[in-house]
Coordinates of C-alpha atoms and ligand atoms in Angstrom, one line a residue:
X1 CA 0.0 0.0 0.0
X2 CA 2.8 2.4 0.9
X3 CA 5.5 1.2 -1.6
X4 CA 7.7 4.1 -2.6
X5 CA 6.4 6.1 0.3
X6 CA 8.4 7.2 3.3
X7 CA 7.5 8.0 6.9
X8 CA 8.8 9.6 10.0
X9 CA 7.3 8.3 13.3
X10 CA 8.4 10.2 16.3
X11 CA 8.7 8.4 19.6
X12 CA 8.8 5.0 17.8
X13 CA 11.3 3.1 20.0
X14 CA 8.4 2.1 22.2
X15 CA 4.7 1.7 22.7
X16 CA 2.2 3.2 20.2
X17 CA 4.8 4.8 18.0
X18 CA 6.7 1.5 17.5
X19 CA 3.3 -0.2 16.7
X20 CA 2.5 2.4 14.1
X21 CA 6.0 2.3 12.6
X22 CA 5.8 -1.5 12.3
X23 CA 2.4 -1.3 10.6
X24 CA 3.6 1.3 8.1
X25 CA 6.7 -0.8 7.4
X26 CA 4.5 -3.9 7.0
X27 CA 2.5 -2.0 4.3
X28 CA 5.7 -1.1 2.4
X29 CA 6.8 2.3 3.7
X30 CA 10.4 3.2 4.4
X31 CA 10.5 4.4 8.0
X32 CA 12.6 6.8 10.1
X33 CA 12.4 5.6 13.7
X34 CA 13.0 8.1 16.5
X35 CA 13.1 8.0 20.3
X36 CA 15.2 7.1 23.2
X37 CA 16.2 3.7 24.6
X38 CA 18.9 1.1 24.6
X39 CA 21.1 1.5 21.5
X40 CA 21.4 -2.3 20.9
X41 CA 17.7 -2.9 21.3
X42 CA 16.9 0.0 18.9
X43 CA 19.4 -1.4 16.3
X44 CA 17.9 -4.8 16.7
X45 CA 14.4 -3.4 16.0
X46 CA 15.6 -1.3 13.1
X47 CA 17.4 -4.3 11.4
X48 CA 14.5 -6.6 12.1
X49 CA 11.9 -4.3 10.5
X50 CA 14.2 -4.0 7.4
X51 CA 14.7 -7.7 7.1
X52 CA 11.0 -8.6 7.8
X53 CA 9.4 -6.2 5.4
X54 CA 12.1 -5.5 2.8
X55 CA 12.0 -1.8 3.3
X56 CA 14.6 0.8 4.5
X57 CA 14.5 1.7 8.1
X58 CA 16.7 4.5 9.6
X59 CA 16.9 5.7 13.2
X60 CA 17.3 9.2 14.5
X61 CA 18.0 9.9 18.1
X62 CA 16.7 13.5 17.8
X63 CA 15.4 14.9 21.0
X64 CA 11.9 16.3 20.2
X65 CA 12.3 19.0 22.8
X66 CA 15.1 20.5 20.6
X67 CA 13.8 22.3 17.5
X68 CA 17.3 22.1 15.9
X69 CA 17.4 18.4 16.3
X70 CA 13.9 18.0 15.0
X71 CA 14.9 19.9 11.8
X72 CA 18.0 17.8 11.4
X73 CA 15.9 14.6 11.6
X74 CA 13.6 15.9 8.9
X75 CA 16.6 16.9 6.7
X76 CA 18.1 13.4 7.2
X77 CA 14.9 11.7 6.2
X78 CA 14.8 13.8 3.0
X79 CA 18.5 12.8 2.3
X80 CA 17.9 9.1 3.0
X81 CA 14.5 8.6 1.4
X82 CA 14.4 11.5 -1.1
X83 CA 11.1 12.8 0.4
X84 CA 8.8 12.5 3.4
X85 CA 5.2 11.5 2.6
X86 CA 3.9 10.5 6.0
X87 CA 4.6 12.1 9.4
X88 CA 3.3 10.6 12.6
X89 CA 3.7 13.1 15.5
X90 CA 3.6 10.6 18.4
X91 CA 6.4 11.4 20.8
X92 CA 5.0 12.3 24.2
X93 CA 5.6 12.4 27.9
X94 CA 3.4 12.7 30.8
X95 CA 3.8 14.5 34.2
X96 CA 1.2 14.2 36.9
X97 CA 1.1 16.8 39.7
X98 CA -1.4 19.2 41.3
X99 CA -1.2 22.6 39.6
X100 CA 0.3 24.4 42.6
X101 CA 3.1 21.8 42.7
X102 CA 3.6 21.5 38.9
X103 CA 7.2 22.2 38.2
X104 CA 7.8 24.9 35.5
X105 CA 10.5 22.7 33.8
X106 CA 7.9 19.8 33.5
X107 CA 5.4 22.2 31.9
X108 CA 8.0 23.4 29.4
X109 CA 9.1 19.8 28.6
X110 CA 5.6 18.5 28.1
X111 CA 4.8 21.4 25.8
X112 CA 8.0 21.1 23.8
X113 CA 7.7 17.3 23.2
X114 CA 4.0 16.8 23.0
X115 CA 3.1 20.0 21.0
X116 CA 6.0 22.1 19.7
X117 CA 7.8 19.2 18.1
X118 CA 4.8 18.6 15.9
X119 CA 4.9 22.3 14.8
X120 CA 8.6 22.1 13.9
X121 CA 8.2 18.9 12.0
X122 CA 5.1 20.0 10.1
X123 CA 6.8 23.3 9.2
X124 CA 9.8 21.4 7.9
X125 CA 8.0 18.8 5.8
X126 CA 5.3 21.1 4.4
X127 CA 7.3 22.6 1.4
X128 CA 8.0 19.1 0.0
X129 CA 4.5 17.8 0.6
X130 CA 3.0 20.9 -1.0
X131 CA 5.3 20.6 -4.0
X132 CA 4.5 16.9 -4.5
X133 CA 0.8 17.5 -3.7
X134 CA 0.7 14.6 -1.3
X135 CA 1.2 14.4 2.4
X136 CA -0.3 12.6 5.4
X137 CA 0.2 14.2 8.8
X138 CA -1.1 12.0 11.7
X139 CA -1.0 13.4 15.2
X140 CA -1.3 11.2 18.3
X141 CA -3.1 13.2 20.9
X142 CA -5.2 11.5 23.5
X143 CA -8.7 11.4 24.9
X144 CA -7.1 14.1 27.0
X145 CA -7.1 16.2 23.8
X146 CA -10.9 16.2 24.1
X147 CA -11.5 16.1 27.8
X148 CA -9.6 16.7 31.1
X149 CA -8.5 14.9 34.2
X150 CA -7.0 16.4 37.4
X151 CA -3.2 16.7 37.9
X152 CA -2.5 16.7 34.1
X153 CA -2.5 20.4 33.3
X154 CA 0.4 20.4 30.8
X155 CA -0.5 17.2 29.1
X156 CA -4.2 18.1 28.7
X157 CA -3.2 21.6 27.4
X158 CA -0.7 20.2 25.0
X159 CA -3.0 17.6 23.6
X160 CA -5.8 20.1 23.1
X161 CA -3.3 22.3 21.4
X162 CA -2.2 19.5 19.1
X163 CA -5.8 19.0 17.9
X164 CA -5.9 22.8 17.2
X165 CA -2.6 22.7 15.3
X166 CA -3.8 19.7 13.3
X167 CA -7.1 21.5 12.4
X168 CA -5.2 24.6 11.3
X169 CA -2.8 22.6 9.1
X170 CA -5.8 20.8 7.6
X171 CA -7.4 23.9 6.4
X172 CA -4.1 25.4 5.2
X173 CA -3.0 22.4 3.2
X174 CA -6.3 20.8 2.1
X175 CA -5.9 22.1 -1.5
X176 CA -2.4 20.6 -1.8
X177 CA -3.4 17.0 -1.2
X178 CA -2.0 17.1 2.3
X179 CA -4.3 15.9 5.2
X180 CA -3.8 16.3 8.9
X181 CA -5.7 14.2 11.4
X182 CA -5.5 13.4 15.1
X183 CA -5.9 10.1 16.8
X184 CA -7.2 10.4 20.4
X185 CA -6.5 7.1 22.2
X186 CA -7.9 6.1 25.6
X187 CA -5.5 4.2 27.9
X188 CA -3.1 1.8 26.2
X189 CA -0.8 -0.3 28.5
X190 CA 2.5 1.0 27.3
X191 CA 5.6 2.0 29.4
X192 CA 4.2 5.5 29.6
X193 CA 1.1 4.2 31.3
X194 CA 2.9 1.8 33.5
X195 CA 4.8 4.8 34.9
X196 CA 1.5 6.7 35.3
X197 CA -0.1 4.0 37.4
X198 CA 2.6 4.5 40.0
X199 CA 2.5 8.3 39.8
X200 CA -1.3 8.4 40.0
X201 CA -1.3 6.1 42.9
X202 CA 0.9 8.6 44.8
X203 CA -1.1 11.6 43.7
X204 CA -4.5 10.1 44.6
X205 CA -3.1 8.2 47.6
X206 CA -4.6 4.9 46.4
X207 CA -3.2 1.5 45.3
X208 CA -2.0 0.8 41.7
X209 CA -4.9 -1.7 41.2
X210 CA -7.4 1.0 42.3
X211 CA -5.8 3.5 39.8
X212 CA -6.4 1.0 36.9
X213 CA -10.0 0.2 38.0
X214 CA -11.2 3.5 39.5
X215 CA -9.2 6.2 37.7
X216 CA -7.9 5.0 34.3
X217 CA -10.6 2.7 33.1
X218 CA -13.5 4.3 35.1
X219 CA -14.4 6.4 32.1
X220 CA -13.7 3.8 29.4
X221 CA -17.1 2.2 28.9
X222 CA -15.5 -0.9 27.4
X223 CA -13.3 -1.4 30.6
X224 CA -10.3 -2.6 28.6
X225 CA -7.0 -1.0 27.6
X226 CA -6.8 -0.1 23.9
X227 CA -4.4 -2.2 21.9
X228 CA -1.4 -0.7 20.1
X229 CA -2.4 -2.7 17.0
X230 CA -5.9 -1.1 16.9
X231 CA -4.3 2.4 16.8
X232 CA -1.7 1.3 14.2
X233 CA -4.6 0.1 12.0
X234 CA -6.2 3.5 12.2
X235 CA -3.0 5.3 11.4
X236 CA -2.5 3.0 8.3
X237 CA -6.0 3.9 7.2
X238 CA -5.4 7.7 7.7
X239 CA -2.2 7.4 5.7
X240 CA -3.9 5.5 2.8
X241 CA -5.5 6.8 -0.3
X242 CA -8.9 5.8 1.1
X243 CA -8.6 8.6 3.7
X244 CA -7.9 11.4 1.1
X245 CA -11.0 13.3 2.0
X246 CA -10.6 13.0 5.7
X247 CA -8.8 16.0 7.2
X248 CA -8.9 18.0 10.4
X249 CA -10.6 15.2 12.3
X250 CA -9.9 14.2 15.9
X251 CA -10.8 10.5 16.0
X252 CA -11.4 9.0 19.5
X253 CA -10.4 5.4 19.9
X254 CA -11.1 5.3 23.6
X255 CA -13.5 2.5 24.4
X256 CA -16.3 5.0 24.8
X257 CA -14.6 7.5 27.2
X258 CA -15.4 10.8 25.5
X259 CA -18.8 10.0 24.0
X260 CA -20.8 11.8 26.7
Ligands
NAD1 P1 5.9 5.4 25.5 O1 6.5 6.0 26.7 O2 5.8 3.9 25.4 O3 6.7 5.9 24.2 C1 7.0 7.2 24.1 C2 8.0 7.4 23.0 O4 8.4 8.7 22.9 C3 9.3 6.6 23.2 O5 9.8 6.1 22.0 C4 10.2 7.6 23.8 O6 11.6 7.3 23.6 C5 9.8 8.8 23.0 N1 10.2 10.1 23.5 C6 10.0 10.6 24.8 N2 10.6 11.8 24.9 C7 11.2 12.0 23.7 C8 11.9 13.1 23.2 N3 12.2 14.2 24.0 N4 12.4 13.0 22.0 C9 12.2 12.0 21.2 N5 11.4 10.9 21.6 C10 10.9 11.0 22.8 O7 4.5 6.0 25.4 P2 3.2 5.7 24.5 O8 2.1 5.3 25.5 O9 3.5 4.8 23.4 O10 2.8 7.1 24.0 C11 2.9 7.5 22.7 C12 2.0 8.7 22.5 O11 0.7 8.3 22.7 C13 2.3 9.9 23.4 O12 2.1 11.1 22.7 C14 1.1 9.7 24.4 O13 0.8 11.0 25.0 C15 0.0 9.2 23.6 N6 -1.0 8.5 24.3 C16 -0.7 7.4 25.1 C17 -1.7 6.8 25.7 C18 -1.5 5.6 26.6 O14 -2.4 5.2 27.3 N7 -0.4 5.0 26.5 C19 -3.1 7.3 25.7 C20 -3.3 8.4 24.9 C21 -2.3 9.0 24.2

């Protein structure tokens, strides 16, 4: 489906991003991986994807909180693949604290990684996408892009902002064959959420089991974590020709959390 297409997936050394990168690769796209982690493990994943799907996979260690590194990553993707057709803005971090204790540096880091990195990437890939009259921008926000929970001021603000950015890009680039959509997942059991279970337990003063049952999945009518593969399938659809007329949407895949 994506033969001769190339993609950058930010935050793809783990969790949702890795699942999306794998699904794009399975469908024939060359992929630029990005994110932090153990160098050997990342190289293993990179080589395995190349071998399994017969495509090119590169890795960039760019820190999404650093605009210069974001731009370098995009430039390298252009050098390696000749173009960038698909961008998945997925890198994200969480910080959980009551507003009066919320550290300024944490606010800045969440904003930089979860929101500003998307701005810098989109800005850098837009000229090429416009010129080729094709582009797929897929932003991974959250149910927290549509609703709020206590103690997550920066995350909720950044994710709402990401949806706003995506909608703006959608109207700006619609006539150039470039779409921009946002996926809003409910809770997915990735390393990010494993860490949150412990943080939330501390913030709420309850056990980890109670966090899962009474805090995380309390709003998800389906009462099950979302699977990475389900989100990856949605990203593949959004990147496909079948989604050419879908742009500016914020699609909830949240087990019925934000339907009320
Ligand atoms: P994760 O922690 O498993 O993966 C996050 C990825 O981002 C990793 O590859 C990590 O190395 C990378 N990353 C973190 N900081 C970075 C930086 N400064 N520069 C480059 N890469 C960086 O998390 P996940 O659960 O897979 O989350 C992926 C996205 O999905 C995030 O934007 C998150 O907000 C969103 N999301 C997650 C859930 C969930 O329940 N897990 C729900 C809704 C939305």
